[in-house]
Tab-separated table of C-alpha atoms and ligand atoms in Angstrom:
chain	number	residue	atom	x	y	z
A	275	UNK	CA	-88.717	-5.453	12.074
A	276	UNK	CA	-86.329	-3.356	14.080
A	277	UNK	CA	-82.873	-4.847	14.329
A	278	UNK	CA	-81.291	-4.161	17.740
A	279	UNK	CA	-77.815	-4.632	16.341
A	280	UNK	CA	-78.426	-1.852	13.812
A	281	UNK	CA	-79.398	0.494	16.663
A	282	UNK	CA	-76.174	-0.412	18.453
A	283	UNK	CA	-74.087	-0.065	15.299
A	284	UNK	CA	-75.616	3.353	14.529
A	285	UNK	CA	-74.677	4.651	17.972
A	286	UNK	CA	-71.196	3.157	18.100
A	287	UNK	CA	-70.230	4.258	14.578
A	288	UNK	CA	-71.659	7.772	14.812
A	289	UNK	CA	-70.118	8.390	18.218
A	290	UNK	CA	-66.736	7.036	17.231
A	291	UNK	CA	-66.690	9.182	14.060
A	292	UNK	CA	-67.420	12.225	16.246
A	293	UNK	CA	-64.638	11.304	18.659
A	294	UNK	CA	-62.072	10.475	15.962
A	295	UNK	CA	-62.863	13.821	14.303
A	296	UNK	CA	-62.083	15.536	17.588
A	297	UNK	CA	-58.558	14.208	18.008
A	298	UNK	CA	-56.933	17.198	16.272
A	299	UNK	CA	-58.859	20.346	16.952
A	300	UNK	CA	-58.529	24.114	17.236
A	301	UNK	CA	-60.057	24.581	20.674
A	302	UNK	CA	-60.749	22.086	23.455
A	303	UNK	CA	-63.037	23.360	26.191
A	304	UNK	CA	-63.123	21.679	29.588
A	305	UNK	CA	-66.384	22.102	31.468
A	306	UNK	CA	-69.899	22.677	30.120
A	307	UNK	CA	-71.073	25.258	32.625
A	308	UNK	CA	-72.365	28.620	31.409
A	309	UNK	CA	-68.894	30.031	30.686
A	310	UNK	CA	-67.610	27.025	28.718
A	311	UNK	CA	-70.782	26.711	26.646
A	312	UNK	CA	-70.790	30.446	25.894
A	313	UNK	CA	-67.114	30.373	24.927
A	314	UNK	CA	-67.757	27.585	22.417
A	315	UNK	CA	-70.782	29.360	20.980
A	316	UNK	CA	-68.956	32.665	20.389
A	317	UNK	CA	-65.899	30.975	18.902
A	318	UNK	CA	-68.039	29.163	16.353
A	319	UNK	CA	-70.145	32.253	15.716
A	320	UNK	CA	-67.071	34.308	14.847
A	321	UNK	CA	-65.262	31.538	12.984
A	322	UNK	CA	-67.559	28.712	11.899
A	323	UNK	CA	-64.713	26.633	10.439
A	324	UNK	CA	-63.039	26.143	13.830
A	325	UNK	CA	-63.055	22.585	15.146
A	326	UNK	CA	-64.176	22.756	18.749
A	327	UNK	CA	-64.884	20.003	21.254
A	328	UNK	CA	-66.149	20.436	24.779
A	329	UNK	CA	-65.613	17.784	27.467
A	330	UNK	CA	-67.921	17.583	30.460
A	331	UNK	CA	-67.371	15.247	33.390
A	332	UNK	CA	-71.020	14.872	34.291
A	333	UNK	CA	-73.852	13.319	32.340
A	334	UNK	CA	-75.658	16.656	32.360
A	335	UNK	CA	-74.302	19.888	30.978
A	336	UNK	CA	-75.026	23.316	32.459
A	337	UNK	CA	-72.754	23.191	35.511
A	338	UNK	CA	-73.919	25.340	38.411
A	339	UNK	CA	-76.577	27.218	36.501
A	340	UNK	CA	-79.437	24.717	36.851
A	341	UNK	CA	-79.716	25.291	40.576
A	342	UNK	CA	-80.025	29.104	40.464
A	343	UNK	CA	-79.477	30.229	44.051
A	344	UNK	CA	-79.818	27.550	46.723
A	345	UNK	CA	-81.799	25.387	44.280
A	346	UNK	CA	-84.332	28.154	43.622
A	347	UNK	CA	-84.172	27.926	39.869
A	348	UNK	CA	-83.937	31.592	38.988
A	349	UNK	CA	-80.743	33.462	38.189
A	350	UNK	CA	-79.868	37.144	38.387
A	351	UNK	CA	-78.030	39.105	35.706
A	352	UNK	CA	-77.172	42.716	35.061
A	353	UNK	CA	-77.719	44.614	31.810
A	354	UNK	CA	-74.700	43.256	29.896
A	355	UNK	CA	-75.449	39.647	30.849
A	356	UNK	CA	-79.082	40.160	29.931
A	357	UNK	CA	-78.082	41.124	26.385
A	358	UNK	CA	-76.218	37.821	25.966
A	359	UNK	CA	-79.035	35.762	27.476
A	360	UNK	CA	-81.523	37.412	25.125
A	361	UNK	CA	-79.259	36.583	22.173
A	362	UNK	CA	-79.646	32.956	23.224
A	363	UNK	CA	-83.421	33.513	23.145
A	364	UNK	CA	-83.974	33.572	26.917
A	365	UNK	CA	-86.731	35.762	28.326
A	366	UNK	CA	-85.485	38.051	31.100
A	367	UNK	CA	-87.503	40.069	33.595
A	368	UNK	CA	-86.580	43.384	35.197
A	369	UNK	CA	-86.617	43.016	38.978
A	370	UNK	CA	-85.303	46.419	40.078
A	371	UNK	CA	-83.066	49.024	38.474
A	372	UNK	CA	-79.947	47.122	37.327
A	373	UNK	CA	-81.214	43.650	38.345
A	374	UNK	CA	-82.843	41.194	35.951
A	375	UNK	CA	-83.940	37.603	36.512
A	376	UNK	CA	-84.210	34.605	34.197
A	377	UNK	CA	-85.445	31.046	34.645
A	378	UNK	CA	-82.326	28.915	35.116
A	379	UNK	CA	-83.835	25.901	33.325
A	380	UNK	CA	-84.715	28.033	30.300
A	381	UNK	CA	-81.250	29.641	30.430
A	382	UNK	CA	-79.247	26.399	30.471
A	383	UNK	CA	-81.482	24.778	27.843
A	384	UNK	CA	-81.254	27.756	25.481
A	385	UNK	CA	-77.478	28.237	25.859
A	386	UNK	CA	-76.887	24.515	25.399
A	387	UNK	CA	-79.100	24.310	22.297
A	388	UNK	CA	-77.469	27.353	20.656
A	389	UNK	CA	-74.003	25.976	21.420
A	390	UNK	CA	-74.739	22.523	20.029
A	391	UNK	CA	-76.415	24.014	16.944
A	392	UNK	CA	-73.400	26.299	16.378
A	393	UNK	CA	-71.349	23.153	15.750
A	394	UNK	CA	-69.492	22.716	19.034
A	395	UNK	CA	-69.186	18.966	19.687
A	396	UNK	CA	-70.045	18.176	23.272
A	397	UNK	CA	-68.819	14.989	24.938
A	398	UNK	CA	-70.493	14.398	28.270
A	399	UNK	CA	-69.476	11.822	30.894
A	400	UNK	CA	-65.819	12.313	29.944
A	401	UNK	CA	-63.325	13.822	32.393
A	402	UNK	CA	-60.108	15.594	31.542
A	403	UNK	CA	-57.488	14.020	33.774
A	404	UNK	CA	-54.284	15.577	32.387
A	405	UNK	CA	-52.805	17.748	29.661
A	406	UNK	CA	-50.176	17.157	26.970
A	407	UNK	CA	-47.263	19.543	27.598
A	408	UNK	CA	-44.303	19.606	25.216
A	409	UNK	CA	-41.368	21.940	25.898
A	410	UNK	CA	-43.483	24.040	28.262
A	411	UNK	CA	-46.314	24.502	25.779
A	412	UNK	CA	-49.713	22.855	26.220
A	413	UNK	CA	-50.632	20.781	23.185
A	414	UNK	CA	-53.712	18.844	24.186
A	415	UNK	CA	-55.810	16.986	26.711
A	416	UNK	CA	-55.820	13.567	28.303
A	417	UNK	CA	-59.329	12.180	28.708
A	418	UNK	CA	-61.020	9.236	30.343
A	419	UNK	CA	-64.530	7.971	31.060
A	420	UNK	CA	-65.799	9.618	34.239
A	421	UNK	CA	-67.351	6.304	35.278
A	422	UNK	CA	-63.965	4.541	35.064
A	423	UNK	CA	-62.345	7.235	37.193
A	424	UNK	CA	-65.197	7.205	39.711
A	425	UNK	CA	-64.830	3.441	40.096
A	426	UNK	CA	-61.104	3.786	40.600
A	427	UNK	CA	-60.390	1.439	37.690
A	428	UNK	CA	-56.804	1.377	36.506
A	429	UNK	CA	-57.566	2.264	32.887
A	430	UNK	CA	-55.137	4.261	30.800
A	431	UNK	CA	-56.624	7.328	29.167
A	432	UNK	CA	-56.670	8.561	25.562
A	433	UNK	CA	-55.347	11.896	24.321
A	434	UNK	CA	-56.192	14.574	21.778
A	435	UNK	CA	-54.328	17.563	20.424
A	436	UNK	CA	-55.707	21.103	20.484
A	437	UNK	CA	-54.212	24.471	19.515
A	438	UNK	CA	-55.992	26.114	22.474
A	439	UNK	CA	-57.412	24.759	25.708
A	440	UNK	CA	-60.008	26.571	27.793
A	441	UNK	CA	-60.260	25.806	31.497
A	442	UNK	CA	-63.962	26.389	32.194
A	443	UNK	CA	-64.104	23.986	35.134
A	444	UNK	CA	-65.565	26.488	37.603
A	445	UNK	CA	-64.496	26.813	41.245
A	446	UNK	CA	-61.887	23.985	41.222
A	447	UNK	CA	-60.020	25.396	38.150
A	448	UNK	CA	-58.882	21.854	37.472
A	449	UNK	CA	-56.753	22.400	34.382
A	450	UNK	CA	-54.787	25.169	36.066
A	451	UNK	CA	-54.211	22.817	39.040
A	452	UNK	CA	-53.160	19.939	36.781
A	453	UNK	CA	-50.540	22.155	35.135
A	454	UNK	CA	-49.329	23.650	38.417
A	455	UNK	CA	-49.081	20.143	39.919
A	456	UNK	CA	-46.606	19.193	37.172
A	457	UNK	CA	-44.329	21.947	38.469
A	458	UNK	CA	-45.204	24.360	35.667
A	459	UNK	CA	-45.379	28.114	36.274
A	460	UNK	CA	-48.616	29.889	35.445
A	461	UNK	CA	-48.822	33.475	34.164
A	462	UNK	CA	-49.791	34.780	37.601
A	463	UNK	CA	-47.878	36.988	40.026
A	464	UNK	CA	-46.789	33.994	42.080
A	465	UNK	CA	-46.626	31.513	39.216
A	466	UNK	CA	-49.280	29.509	41.083
A	467	UNK	CA	-52.984	29.593	41.895
A	468	UNK	CA	-54.240	32.172	44.371
A	469	UNK	CA	-57.661	30.603	45.067
A	470	UNK	CA	-60.946	32.455	44.959
A	471	UNK	CA	-61.855	35.156	47.438
A	472	UNK	CA	-64.849	35.346	49.747
A	473	UNK	CA	-68.151	36.570	48.376
A	474	UNK	CA	-68.122	40.144	47.112
A	475	UNK	CA	-70.523	40.132	44.168
A	476	UNK	CA	-69.650	43.552	42.800
A	477	UNK	CA	-65.895	42.895	42.784
A	478	UNK	CA	-66.290	39.333	41.488
A	479	UNK	CA	-68.365	40.448	38.501
A	480	UNK	CA	-66.051	43.383	37.765
A	481	UNK	CA	-62.724	41.555	37.985
A	482	UNK	CA	-63.686	38.412	36.068
A	483	UNK	CA	-63.031	39.865	32.618
A	484	UNK	CA	-59.532	40.979	33.631
A	485	UNK	CA	-58.914	37.454	34.930
A	486	UNK	CA	-60.181	35.855	31.718
A	487	UNK	CA	-56.897	35.251	29.927
A	488	UNK	CA	-54.098	32.927	28.951
A	489	UNK	CA	-52.555	31.305	32.029
A	490	UNK	CA	-49.979	29.061	30.342
A	491	UNK	CA	-48.965	28.813	26.681
A	492	UNK	CA	-52.187	27.816	24.833
A	493	UNK	CA	-54.238	27.455	28.044
A	494	UNK	CA	-56.963	29.994	28.778
A	495	UNK	CA	-59.185	30.378	31.768
A	496	UNK	CA	-62.771	31.647	31.915
A	497	UNK	CA	-65.759	31.755	34.237
A	498	UNK	CA	-65.400	30.995	37.922
A	499	UNK	CA	-62.081	29.288	37.217
A	500	UNK	CA	-60.641	32.670	36.158
A	501	UNK	CA	-61.426	34.217	39.542
A	502	UNK	CA	-60.222	31.092	41.340
A	503	UNK	CA	-56.826	31.229	39.608
A	504	UNK	CA	-56.269	34.952	40.171
A	505	UNK	CA	-57.856	35.423	43.608
A	506	UNK	CA	-61.034	37.156	42.415
A	507	UNK	CA	-64.087	37.128	44.633
A	508	UNK	CA	-67.004	34.749	44.269
A	509	UNK	CA	-70.279	36.416	43.420
A	510	UNK	CA	-73.098	33.990	44.251
A	511	UNK	CA	-75.952	33.277	41.835
A	512	UNK	CA	-75.426	36.224	39.504
A	513	UNK	CA	-74.397	34.830	36.126
A	514	UNK	CA	-73.678	37.750	33.795
A	515	UNK	CA	-69.961	37.520	34.541
A	516	UNK	CA	-69.906	33.848	33.470
A	517	UNK	CA	-71.535	34.636	30.118
A	518	UNK	CA	-69.352	37.693	29.506
A	519	UNK	CA	-66.230	35.759	30.487
A	520	UNK	CA	-67.111	32.986	28.000
A	521	UNK	CA	-67.620	35.584	25.268
A	522	UNK	CA	-64.399	37.368	26.224
A	523	UNK	CA	-62.217	34.265	26.183
A	524	UNK	CA	-63.515	33.528	22.675
A	525	UNK	CA	-62.616	37.049	21.536
A	526	UNK	CA	-59.158	36.897	23.124
A	527	UNK	CA	-58.324	33.561	21.509
A	528	UNK	CA	-59.416	34.871	18.113
A	529	UNK	CA	-57.371	38.081	18.597
A	530	UNK	CA	-54.275	35.961	19.260
A	531	UNK	CA	-54.797	33.772	16.187
B	712	48H	C1	-64.448	17.634	32.566
B	712	48H	C2	-65.047	19.073	34.278
B	712	48H	C3	-63.792	18.878	34.900
B	712	48H	C4	-62.858	18.001	34.259
B	712	48H	C5	-64.935	20.240	36.129
B	712	48H	O1	-69.084	25.253	37.728
B	712	48H	P1	-69.532	25.613	36.371
B	712	48H	O2	-70.942	26.031	36.211
B	712	48H	O3	-68.511	26.738	35.816
B	712	48H	P2	-68.701	28.216	35.231
B	712	48H	O4	-67.452	28.922	35.521
B	712	48H	O5	-69.149	28.157	33.837
B	712	48H	O6	-69.881	28.844	36.086
B	712	48H	C6	-69.728	29.007	37.448
B	712	48H	C7	-71.097	29.094	38.113
B	712	48H	O7	-71.843	27.926	37.838
B	712	48H	C8	-70.878	29.234	39.592
B	712	48H	O8	-70.555	28.228	40.209
B	712	48H	C9	-70.961	30.519	40.230
B	712	48H	C10	-71.381	31.743	39.490
B	712	48H	N1	-70.642	30.565	41.502
B	712	48H	C11	-70.564	31.739	42.305
B	712	48H	C12	-70.429	31.360	43.773
B	712	48H	O9	-70.249	32.313	44.568
B	712	48H	O10	-70.530	30.171	44.138
B	712	48H	O11	-69.279	24.414	35.375
B	712	48H	C13	-68.035	23.760	35.357
B	712	48H	C14	-68.242	22.403	34.698
B	712	48H	C15	-69.040	21.433	35.588
B	712	48H	O12	-70.131	20.961	34.861
B	712	48H	C16	-68.046	20.329	35.924
B	712	48H	O13	-68.641	19.060	36.003
B	712	48H	C17	-67.054	20.429	34.777
B	712	48H	O14	-66.964	21.818	34.520
B	712	48H	N2	-65.721	19.926	35.071
B	712	48H	N3	-65.375	18.475	33.134
B	712	48H	N4	-63.230	17.392	33.104
B	712	48H	N5	-61.654	17.759	34.791
B	712	48H	N6	-63.757	19.616	36.039
C-alpha cells in the first residue's frame, strides 16, 4: 500500500536538504535562460567541487529560448555558438554560409539536462528580490517564493551567502538594478545602467563578450543582461552570444579565483 504521507515526507525532506545545502555556496546564478544555464554548466565542468545554485523565477527554465523567433521554435547560431550547442548534444543544421539553425525545444532540453547532470542545483519558482551587501561587497542573495510575490503577500524572504553572484536575468538585468537602486555604483562609465540598444544583431553578438564581466564586487553579468547594463545592442533570436557569454562568465570567475 502506498502511503501518501511518505510521498510528502520524501519531497519535503529531499527538497529542504537541497535548499539547506545551498545556503553557503560558491556561485549563485540568477536566471535559468540559456546564458545562466551555460554559465553553471561550464563552472561545474571546470571545477566539479564548486557549490552552485541557480534560482529561476518561473516554473519553467529556459528563459527566452523556447520561443525561438516570434514563437517559431527554431533558433539561429553562428559557428562558435554551434560548437557549444553540439557539445550539449544538439543537432544543428547549416542554413547558409555562417548561419546555422537548431530546434529551440531540443536546445533548451539538452542544455538544461547537461547543466542539471553537471551538478548545478536548480531552484525554480523562486525569485531573487534583493542582495546581501556588506561594506560595498555583495555577499549573497535574498530569495522568496515567486507565488508569494505575485500575490503581493507580505512575507519576509530568506537569504543565502555566495562568493560570486551571476546576473543572468536577461533584458531586465534585475540584479544590476537592485544594486543600483540601493545607491551603489556599478563598474560602468556612469556608475549606473545604460540600458540595451536597438536591434543591431552583428554589434550585439560582437560586444556581448566584452560586456560579460564583474559589475560590482562579486557580481557578474552575462547574457542579455550584460548588453542591457552596458548599452549593447539587442540581437533578436540569434543565441550564440548567450551561450558564449555564459561560458565566458564561467571562465572569468575561475580566472579571478
Ligand atoms: C529569478 C529571474 C529574475 C529574478 C529574471 O531572458 P533569458 O532567456 O536570459 P538570457 O540572457 O540567458 O538570454 C536572453 C535571450 O533569451 C533573449 O531574450 C534574447 C537573445 N533576446 C534578443 C532580443 O533582441 O530580444 O532568461 C532570463 C531568466 C528568465 O527565465 C527569467 O524568468 C529569470 O531569468 N529571472 N529569476 N529571480 N529576479 N529575473
